[in-house]
PDB file of C-alpha atoms and ligand atoms in Angstrom:
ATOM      1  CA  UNK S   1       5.189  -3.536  28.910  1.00  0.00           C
ATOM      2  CA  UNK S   2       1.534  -4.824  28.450  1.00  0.00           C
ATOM      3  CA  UNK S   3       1.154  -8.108  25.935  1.00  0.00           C
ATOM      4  CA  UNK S   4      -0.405  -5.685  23.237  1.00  0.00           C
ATOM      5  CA  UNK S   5       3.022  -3.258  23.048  1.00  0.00           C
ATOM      6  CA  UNK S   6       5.233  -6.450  23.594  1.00  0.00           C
ATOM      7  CA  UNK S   7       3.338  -7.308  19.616  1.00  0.00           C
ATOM      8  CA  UNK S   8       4.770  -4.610  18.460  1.00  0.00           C
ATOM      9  CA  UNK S   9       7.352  -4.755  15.421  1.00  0.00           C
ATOM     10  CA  UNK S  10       9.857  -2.686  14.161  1.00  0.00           C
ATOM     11  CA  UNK S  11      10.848  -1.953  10.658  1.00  0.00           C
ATOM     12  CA  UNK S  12      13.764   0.190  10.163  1.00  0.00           C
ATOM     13  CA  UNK S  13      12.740   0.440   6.114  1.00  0.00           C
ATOM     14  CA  UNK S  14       8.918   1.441   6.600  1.00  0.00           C
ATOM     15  CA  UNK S  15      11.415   4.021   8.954  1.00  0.00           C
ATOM     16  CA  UNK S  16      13.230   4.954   5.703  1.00  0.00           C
ATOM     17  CA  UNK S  17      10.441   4.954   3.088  1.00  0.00           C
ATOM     18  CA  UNK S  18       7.156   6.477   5.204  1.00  0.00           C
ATOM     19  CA  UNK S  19       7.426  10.475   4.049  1.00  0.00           C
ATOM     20  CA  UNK S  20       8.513   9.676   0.317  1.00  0.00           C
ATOM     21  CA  UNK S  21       5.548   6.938  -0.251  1.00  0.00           C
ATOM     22  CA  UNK S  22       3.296   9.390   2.051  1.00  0.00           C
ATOM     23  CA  UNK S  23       3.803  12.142  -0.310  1.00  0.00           C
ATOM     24  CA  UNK S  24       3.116  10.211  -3.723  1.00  0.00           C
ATOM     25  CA  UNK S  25      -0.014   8.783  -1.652  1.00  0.00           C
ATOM     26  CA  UNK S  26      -1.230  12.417  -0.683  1.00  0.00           C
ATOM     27  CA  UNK S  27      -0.905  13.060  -4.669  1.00  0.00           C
ATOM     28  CA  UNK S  28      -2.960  10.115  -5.526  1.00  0.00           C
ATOM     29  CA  UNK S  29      -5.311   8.582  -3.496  1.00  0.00           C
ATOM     30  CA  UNK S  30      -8.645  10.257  -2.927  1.00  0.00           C
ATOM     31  CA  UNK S  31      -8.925  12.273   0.343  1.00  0.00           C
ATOM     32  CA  UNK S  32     -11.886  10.552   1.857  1.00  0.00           C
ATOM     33  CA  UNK S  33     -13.731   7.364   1.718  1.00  0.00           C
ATOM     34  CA  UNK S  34     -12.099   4.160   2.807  1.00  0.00           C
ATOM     35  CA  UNK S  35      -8.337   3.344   2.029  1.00  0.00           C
ATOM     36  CA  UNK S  36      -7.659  -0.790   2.029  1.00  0.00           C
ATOM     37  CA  UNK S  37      -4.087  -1.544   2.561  1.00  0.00           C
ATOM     38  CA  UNK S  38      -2.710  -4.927   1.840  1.00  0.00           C
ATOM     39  CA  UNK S  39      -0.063  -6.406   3.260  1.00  0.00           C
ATOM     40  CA  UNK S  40       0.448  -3.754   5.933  1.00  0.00           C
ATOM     41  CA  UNK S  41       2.964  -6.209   7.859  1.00  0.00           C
ATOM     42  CA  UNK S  42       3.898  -4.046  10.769  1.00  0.00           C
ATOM     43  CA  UNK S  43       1.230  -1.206  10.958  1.00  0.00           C
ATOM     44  CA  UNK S  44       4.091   0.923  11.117  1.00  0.00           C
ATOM     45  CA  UNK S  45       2.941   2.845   7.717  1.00  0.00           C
ATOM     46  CA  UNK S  46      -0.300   2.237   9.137  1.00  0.00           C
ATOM     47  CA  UNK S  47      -0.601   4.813  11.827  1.00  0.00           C
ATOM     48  CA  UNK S  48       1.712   6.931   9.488  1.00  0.00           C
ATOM     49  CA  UNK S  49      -0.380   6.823   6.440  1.00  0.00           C
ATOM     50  CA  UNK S  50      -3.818   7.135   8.381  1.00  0.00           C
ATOM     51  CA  UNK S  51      -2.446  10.022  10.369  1.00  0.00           C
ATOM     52  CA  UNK S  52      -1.817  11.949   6.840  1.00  0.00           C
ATOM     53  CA  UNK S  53      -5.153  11.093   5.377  1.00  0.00           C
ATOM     54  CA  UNK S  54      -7.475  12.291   8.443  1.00  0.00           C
ATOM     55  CA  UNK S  55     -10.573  12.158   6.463  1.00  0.00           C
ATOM     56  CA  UNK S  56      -9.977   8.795   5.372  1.00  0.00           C
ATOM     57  CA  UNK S  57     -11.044   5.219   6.806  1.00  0.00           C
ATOM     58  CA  UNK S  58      -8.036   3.568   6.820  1.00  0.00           C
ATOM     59  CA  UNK S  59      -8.449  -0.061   6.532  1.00  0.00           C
ATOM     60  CA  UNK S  60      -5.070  -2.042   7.211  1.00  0.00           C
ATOM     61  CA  UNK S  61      -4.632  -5.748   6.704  1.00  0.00           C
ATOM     62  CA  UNK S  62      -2.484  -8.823   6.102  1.00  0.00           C
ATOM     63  CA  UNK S  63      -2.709 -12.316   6.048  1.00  0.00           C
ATOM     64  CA  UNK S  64      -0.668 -12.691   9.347  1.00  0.00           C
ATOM     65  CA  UNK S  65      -1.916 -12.736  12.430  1.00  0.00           C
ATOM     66  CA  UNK S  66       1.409 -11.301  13.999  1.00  0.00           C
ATOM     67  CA  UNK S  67       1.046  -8.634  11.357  1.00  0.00           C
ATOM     68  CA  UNK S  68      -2.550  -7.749  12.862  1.00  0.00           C
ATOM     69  CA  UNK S  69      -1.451  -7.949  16.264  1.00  0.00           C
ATOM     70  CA  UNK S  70       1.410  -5.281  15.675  1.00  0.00           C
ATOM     71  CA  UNK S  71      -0.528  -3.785  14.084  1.00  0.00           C
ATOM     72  CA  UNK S  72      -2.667  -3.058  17.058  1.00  0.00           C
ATOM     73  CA  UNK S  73       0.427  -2.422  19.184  1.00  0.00           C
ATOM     74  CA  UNK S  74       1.410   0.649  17.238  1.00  0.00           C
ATOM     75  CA  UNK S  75      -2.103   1.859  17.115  1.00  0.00           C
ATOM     76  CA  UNK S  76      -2.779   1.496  20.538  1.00  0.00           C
ATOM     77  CA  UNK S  77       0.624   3.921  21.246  1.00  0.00           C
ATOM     78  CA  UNK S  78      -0.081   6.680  18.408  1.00  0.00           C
ATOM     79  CA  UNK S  79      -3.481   7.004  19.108  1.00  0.00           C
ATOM     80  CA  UNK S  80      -4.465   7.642  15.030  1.00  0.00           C
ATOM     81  CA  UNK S  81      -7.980   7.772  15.839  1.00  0.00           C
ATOM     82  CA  UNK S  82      -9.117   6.797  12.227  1.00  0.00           C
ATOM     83  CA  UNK S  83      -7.115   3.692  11.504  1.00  0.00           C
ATOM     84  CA  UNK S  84      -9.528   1.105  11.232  1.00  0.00           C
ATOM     85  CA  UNK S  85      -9.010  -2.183  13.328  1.00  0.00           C
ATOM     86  CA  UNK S  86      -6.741  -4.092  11.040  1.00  0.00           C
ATOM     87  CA  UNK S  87      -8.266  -7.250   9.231  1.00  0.00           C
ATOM     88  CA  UNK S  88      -6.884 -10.688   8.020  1.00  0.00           C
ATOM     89  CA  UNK S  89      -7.040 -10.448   4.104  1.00  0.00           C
ATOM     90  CA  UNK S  90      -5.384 -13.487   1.878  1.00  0.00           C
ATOM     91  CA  UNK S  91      -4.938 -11.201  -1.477  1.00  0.00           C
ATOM     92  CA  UNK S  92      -5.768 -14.682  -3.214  1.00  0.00           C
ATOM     93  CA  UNK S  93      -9.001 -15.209  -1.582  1.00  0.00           C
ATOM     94  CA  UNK S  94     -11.509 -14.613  -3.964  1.00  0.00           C
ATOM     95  CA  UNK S  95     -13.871 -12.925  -1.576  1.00  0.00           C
ATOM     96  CA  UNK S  96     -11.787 -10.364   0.880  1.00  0.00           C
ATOM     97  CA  UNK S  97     -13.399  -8.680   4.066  1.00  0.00           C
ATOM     98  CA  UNK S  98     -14.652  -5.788   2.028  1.00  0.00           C
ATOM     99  CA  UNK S  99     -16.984  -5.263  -0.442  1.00  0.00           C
ATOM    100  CA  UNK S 100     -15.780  -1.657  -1.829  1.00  0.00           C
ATOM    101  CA  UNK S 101     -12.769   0.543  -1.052  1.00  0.00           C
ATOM    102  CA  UNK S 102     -12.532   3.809  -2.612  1.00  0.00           C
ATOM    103  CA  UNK S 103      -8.516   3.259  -2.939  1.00  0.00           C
ATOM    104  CA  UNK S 104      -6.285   0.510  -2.145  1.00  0.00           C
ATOM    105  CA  UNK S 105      -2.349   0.231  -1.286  1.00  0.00           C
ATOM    106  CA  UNK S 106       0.341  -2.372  -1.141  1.00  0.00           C
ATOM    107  CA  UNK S 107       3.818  -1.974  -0.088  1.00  0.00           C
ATOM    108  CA  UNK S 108       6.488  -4.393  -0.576  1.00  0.00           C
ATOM    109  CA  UNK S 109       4.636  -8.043  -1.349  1.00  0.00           C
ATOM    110  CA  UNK S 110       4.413  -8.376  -5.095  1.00  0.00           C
ATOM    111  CA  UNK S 111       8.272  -9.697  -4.747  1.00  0.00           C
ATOM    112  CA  UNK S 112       7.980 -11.371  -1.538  1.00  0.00           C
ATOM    113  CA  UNK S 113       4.681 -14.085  -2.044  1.00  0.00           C
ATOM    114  CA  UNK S 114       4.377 -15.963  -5.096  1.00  0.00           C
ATOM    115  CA  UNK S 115       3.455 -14.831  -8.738  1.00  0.00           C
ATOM    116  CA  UNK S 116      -0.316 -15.747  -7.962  1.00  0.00           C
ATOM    117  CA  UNK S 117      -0.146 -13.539  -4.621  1.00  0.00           C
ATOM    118  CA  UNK S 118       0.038 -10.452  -7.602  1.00  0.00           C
ATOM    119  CA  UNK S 119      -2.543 -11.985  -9.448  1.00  0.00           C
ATOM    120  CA  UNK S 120      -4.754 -12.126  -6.600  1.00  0.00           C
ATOM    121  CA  UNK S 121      -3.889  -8.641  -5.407  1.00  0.00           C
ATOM    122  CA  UNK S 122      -5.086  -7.777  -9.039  1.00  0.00           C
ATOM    123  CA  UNK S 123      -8.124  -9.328  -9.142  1.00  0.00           C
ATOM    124  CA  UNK S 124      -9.368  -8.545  -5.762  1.00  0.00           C
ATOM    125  CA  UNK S 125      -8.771  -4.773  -6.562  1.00  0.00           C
ATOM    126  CA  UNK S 126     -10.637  -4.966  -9.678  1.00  0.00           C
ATOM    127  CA  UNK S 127     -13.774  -6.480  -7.727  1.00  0.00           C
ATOM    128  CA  UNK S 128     -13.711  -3.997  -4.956  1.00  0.00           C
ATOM    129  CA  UNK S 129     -12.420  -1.061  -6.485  1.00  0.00           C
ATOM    130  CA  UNK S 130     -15.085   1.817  -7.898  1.00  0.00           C
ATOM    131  CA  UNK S 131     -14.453   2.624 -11.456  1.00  0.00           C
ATOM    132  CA  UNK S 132     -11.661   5.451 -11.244  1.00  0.00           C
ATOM    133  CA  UNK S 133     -10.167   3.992  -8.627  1.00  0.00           C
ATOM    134  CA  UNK S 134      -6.693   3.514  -7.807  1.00  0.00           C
ATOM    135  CA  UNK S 135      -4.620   0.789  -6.831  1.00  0.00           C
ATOM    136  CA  UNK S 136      -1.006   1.834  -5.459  1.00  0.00           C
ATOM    137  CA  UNK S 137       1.857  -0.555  -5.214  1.00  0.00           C
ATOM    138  CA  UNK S 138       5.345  -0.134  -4.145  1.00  0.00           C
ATOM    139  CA  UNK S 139       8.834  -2.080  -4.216  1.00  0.00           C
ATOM    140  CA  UNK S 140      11.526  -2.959  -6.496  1.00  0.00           C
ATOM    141  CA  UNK S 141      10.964  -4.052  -9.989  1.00  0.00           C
ATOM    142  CA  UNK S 142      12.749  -4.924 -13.413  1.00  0.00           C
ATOM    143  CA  UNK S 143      12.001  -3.109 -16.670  1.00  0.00           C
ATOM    144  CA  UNK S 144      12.433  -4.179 -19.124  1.00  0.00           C
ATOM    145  CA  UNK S 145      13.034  -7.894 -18.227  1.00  0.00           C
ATOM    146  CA  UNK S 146      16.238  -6.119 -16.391  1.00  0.00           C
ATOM    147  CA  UNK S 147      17.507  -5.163 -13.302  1.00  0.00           C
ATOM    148  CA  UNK S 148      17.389  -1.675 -12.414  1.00  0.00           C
ATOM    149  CA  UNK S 149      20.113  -1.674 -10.300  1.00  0.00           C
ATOM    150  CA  UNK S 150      23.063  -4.385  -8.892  1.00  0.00           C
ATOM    151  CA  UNK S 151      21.494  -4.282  -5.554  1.00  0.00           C
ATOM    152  CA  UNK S 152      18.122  -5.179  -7.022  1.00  0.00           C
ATOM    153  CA  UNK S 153      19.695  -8.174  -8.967  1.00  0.00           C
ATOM    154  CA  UNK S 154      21.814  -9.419  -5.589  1.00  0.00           C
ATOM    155  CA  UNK S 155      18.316  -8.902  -3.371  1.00  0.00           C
ATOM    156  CA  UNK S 156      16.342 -10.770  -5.882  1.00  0.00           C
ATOM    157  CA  UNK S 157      19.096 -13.625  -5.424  1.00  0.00           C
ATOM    158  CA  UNK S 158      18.639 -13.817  -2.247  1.00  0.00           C
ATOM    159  CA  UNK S 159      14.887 -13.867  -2.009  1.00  0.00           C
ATOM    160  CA  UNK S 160      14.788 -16.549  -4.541  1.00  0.00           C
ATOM    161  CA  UNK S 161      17.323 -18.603  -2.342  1.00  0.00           C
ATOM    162  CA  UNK S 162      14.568 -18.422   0.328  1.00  0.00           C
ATOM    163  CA  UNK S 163      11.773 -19.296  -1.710  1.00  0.00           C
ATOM    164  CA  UNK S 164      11.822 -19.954  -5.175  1.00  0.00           C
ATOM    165  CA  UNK S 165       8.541 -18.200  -6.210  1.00  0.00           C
ATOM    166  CA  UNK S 166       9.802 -15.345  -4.769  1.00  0.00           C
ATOM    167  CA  UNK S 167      11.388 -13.048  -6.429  1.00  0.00           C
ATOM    168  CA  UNK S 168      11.784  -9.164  -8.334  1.00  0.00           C
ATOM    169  CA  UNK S 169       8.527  -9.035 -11.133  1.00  0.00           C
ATOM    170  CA  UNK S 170       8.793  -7.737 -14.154  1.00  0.00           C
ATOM    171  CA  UNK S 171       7.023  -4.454 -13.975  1.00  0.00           C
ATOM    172  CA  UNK S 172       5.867  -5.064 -17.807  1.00  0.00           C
ATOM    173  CA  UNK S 173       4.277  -8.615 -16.626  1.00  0.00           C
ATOM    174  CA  UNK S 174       2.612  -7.020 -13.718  1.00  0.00           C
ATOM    175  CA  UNK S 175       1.204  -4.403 -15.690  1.00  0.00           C
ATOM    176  CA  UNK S 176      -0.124  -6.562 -18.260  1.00  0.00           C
ATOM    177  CA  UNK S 177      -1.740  -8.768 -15.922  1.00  0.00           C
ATOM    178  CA  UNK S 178      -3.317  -5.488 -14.672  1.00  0.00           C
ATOM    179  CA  UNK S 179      -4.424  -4.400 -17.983  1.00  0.00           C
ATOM    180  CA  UNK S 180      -6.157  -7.613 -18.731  1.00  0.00           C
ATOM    181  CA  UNK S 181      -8.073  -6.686 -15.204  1.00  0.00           C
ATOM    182  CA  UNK S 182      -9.052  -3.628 -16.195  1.00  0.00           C
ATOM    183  CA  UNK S 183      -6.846  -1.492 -14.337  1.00  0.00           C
ATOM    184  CA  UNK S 184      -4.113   0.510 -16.294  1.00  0.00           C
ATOM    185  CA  UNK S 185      -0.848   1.480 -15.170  1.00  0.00           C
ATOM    186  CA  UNK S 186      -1.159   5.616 -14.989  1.00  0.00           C
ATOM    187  CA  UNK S 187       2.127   6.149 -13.157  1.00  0.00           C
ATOM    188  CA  UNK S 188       5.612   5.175 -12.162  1.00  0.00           C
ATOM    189  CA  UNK S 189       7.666   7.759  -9.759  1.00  0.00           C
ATOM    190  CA  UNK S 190      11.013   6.658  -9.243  1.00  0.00           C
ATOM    191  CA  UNK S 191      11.118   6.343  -5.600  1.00  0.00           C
ATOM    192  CA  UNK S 192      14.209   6.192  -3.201  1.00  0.00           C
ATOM    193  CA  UNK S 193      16.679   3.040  -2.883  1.00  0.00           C
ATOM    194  CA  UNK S 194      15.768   1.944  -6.362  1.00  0.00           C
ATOM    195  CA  UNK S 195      11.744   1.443  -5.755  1.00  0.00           C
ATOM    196  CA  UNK S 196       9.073   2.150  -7.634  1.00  0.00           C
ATOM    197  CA  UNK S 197       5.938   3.837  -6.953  1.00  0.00           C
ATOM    198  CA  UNK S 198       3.501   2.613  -9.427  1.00  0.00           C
ATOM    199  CA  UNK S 199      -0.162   3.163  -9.644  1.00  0.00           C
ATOM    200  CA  UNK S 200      -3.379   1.752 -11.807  1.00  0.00           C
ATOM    201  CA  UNK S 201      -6.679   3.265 -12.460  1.00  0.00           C
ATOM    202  CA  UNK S 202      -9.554   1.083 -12.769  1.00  0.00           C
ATOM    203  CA  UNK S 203     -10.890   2.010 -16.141  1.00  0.00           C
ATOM    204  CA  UNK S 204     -13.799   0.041 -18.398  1.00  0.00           C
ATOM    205  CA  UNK S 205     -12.218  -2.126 -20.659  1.00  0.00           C
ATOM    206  CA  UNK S 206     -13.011  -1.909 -24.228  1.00  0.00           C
ATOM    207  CA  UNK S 207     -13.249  -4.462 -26.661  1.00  0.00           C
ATOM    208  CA  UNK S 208     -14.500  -3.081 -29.728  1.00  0.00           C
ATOM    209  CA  UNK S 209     -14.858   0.423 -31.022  1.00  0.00           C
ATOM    210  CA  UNK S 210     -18.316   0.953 -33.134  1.00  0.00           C
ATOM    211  CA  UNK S 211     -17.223   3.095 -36.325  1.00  0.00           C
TER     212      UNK S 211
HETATM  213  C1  SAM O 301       7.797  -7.490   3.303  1.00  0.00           C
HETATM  214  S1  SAM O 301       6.272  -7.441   4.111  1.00  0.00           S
HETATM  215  C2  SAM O 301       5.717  -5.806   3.704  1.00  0.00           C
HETATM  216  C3  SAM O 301       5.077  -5.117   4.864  1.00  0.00           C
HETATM  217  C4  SAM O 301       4.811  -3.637   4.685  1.00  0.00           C
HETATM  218  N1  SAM O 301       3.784  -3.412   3.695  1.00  0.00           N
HETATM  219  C5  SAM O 301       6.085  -2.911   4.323  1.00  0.00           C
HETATM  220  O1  SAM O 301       6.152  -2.260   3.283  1.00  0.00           O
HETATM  221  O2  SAM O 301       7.040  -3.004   5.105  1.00  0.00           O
HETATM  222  C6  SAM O 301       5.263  -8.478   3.117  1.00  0.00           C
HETATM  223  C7  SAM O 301       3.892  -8.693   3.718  1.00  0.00           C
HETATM  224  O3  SAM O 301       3.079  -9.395   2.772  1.00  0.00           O
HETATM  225  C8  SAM O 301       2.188 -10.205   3.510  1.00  0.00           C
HETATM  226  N2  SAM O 301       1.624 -11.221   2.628  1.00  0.00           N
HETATM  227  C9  SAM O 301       2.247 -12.271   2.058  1.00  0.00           C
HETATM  228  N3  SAM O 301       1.382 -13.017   1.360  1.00  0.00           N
HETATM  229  C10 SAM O 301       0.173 -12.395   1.444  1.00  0.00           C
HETATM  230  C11 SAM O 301      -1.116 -12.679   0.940  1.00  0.00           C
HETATM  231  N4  SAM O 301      -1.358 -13.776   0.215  1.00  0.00           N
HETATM  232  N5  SAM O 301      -2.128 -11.819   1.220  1.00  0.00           N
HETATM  233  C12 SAM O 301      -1.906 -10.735   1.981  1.00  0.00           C
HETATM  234  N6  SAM O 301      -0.708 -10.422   2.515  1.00  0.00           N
HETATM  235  C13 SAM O 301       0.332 -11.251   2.254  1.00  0.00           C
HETATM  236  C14 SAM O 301       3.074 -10.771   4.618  1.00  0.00           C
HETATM  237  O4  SAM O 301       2.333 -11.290   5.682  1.00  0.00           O
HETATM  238  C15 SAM O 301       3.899  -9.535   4.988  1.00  0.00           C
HETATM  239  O5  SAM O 301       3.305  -8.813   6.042  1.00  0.00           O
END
């Protein structure tokens, strides 16, 4: 194996969850222009997301250079010819890589980084995002300040037991922290294995209304 493919990781839940997130993507992202995704960890929706948006720029990226080098790896053996090379991005920065992206994704980080991980996420896609545009996030949430299901309660244990500002969000809090952004929560698709699909517009905020 050469060093790149010996970067490459596996993730049997990307496995799982790749068609059903593909085909709420293919619903709502715009079909062209450039795609940002956060948090892409192994690349492995990457090349799978990329290859079902050919007339898109996809732009992966994470804030871990392993994630970047698999990244790469799995690249390098599909061949998806217009996945982007993948770019270090700290959601909390308050300047990322990229100055616009027509759409932007996140899979599975709101619950695993801490609260202000979200909050950067949220403000870095209200910068960069064009008015109309979407932000997509996906993972497990409570609604309703509850649990949507036992296993969701038991996995938020046990991410909170490895770091304590980890943890299941509230999809209300996230979604208010959104609104104040300017970027209001359109959608929620139940998705398989008790996720959520949820997905924000970028729309101009209004203050007052001139009667
Ligand atoms: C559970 S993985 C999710 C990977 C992939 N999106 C998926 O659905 O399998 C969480 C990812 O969030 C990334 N991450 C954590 N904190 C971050 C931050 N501040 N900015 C960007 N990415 C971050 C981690 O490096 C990791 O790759």
């Amino acid at each position: 194996m050469s060093d790149l493919a010996d970067q490459k990781r596996y993730s049997p839940a990307c496995e799982r969850n790749k068609d059903a997130i593909l085909e709420v993507l293919q619903d709502v992202m715009p079909a062209s222009g450039t795609i940002l995704e956060i948090a892409c960890g192994p690349g492995q929706h990457a090349v799978h997301f990329a290859a079902g948006f050919p007339d898109v720029q996809w732009q992966p990226s994470d804030i871990d250079p392993t994630s970047i080098a698999s990244t790469l790896a799995w690249r390098a053996e599909t061949g998806v010819p217009n996945l982007l090379d993948p770019v270090i991005l700290d959601a909390t920065a308050t300047e990322w890589p990229l100055e616009r992206a027509d759409g932007i994704i996140c899979c599975n980080m709101i619950h695993i980084s801490p609260w202000e991980v979200t909050l950067g996420l949220l403000d870095g896609a209200a910068r960069i995002l064009p008015e109309n545009g979407i932000l997509y996030t996906y993972g497990p949430y409570k609604v309703g300040g509850k649990h949507t299901a036992p296993s969701n309660e038991a996995f938020d244990q046990s991410l909170r037991s490895q770091n304590p500002s980890w943890g299941v969000r509230n999809l209300d809090d996230v979604a208010l922290e959104a609104r104040r952004r300017g970027l209001h929560l359109i959608k929620t698709i139940k998705m398989p294995a008790n996720n959520f699909s949820v997905i924000y517009k970028k729309t101009p905020m209004v203050d007052a209304i001139d009667v």
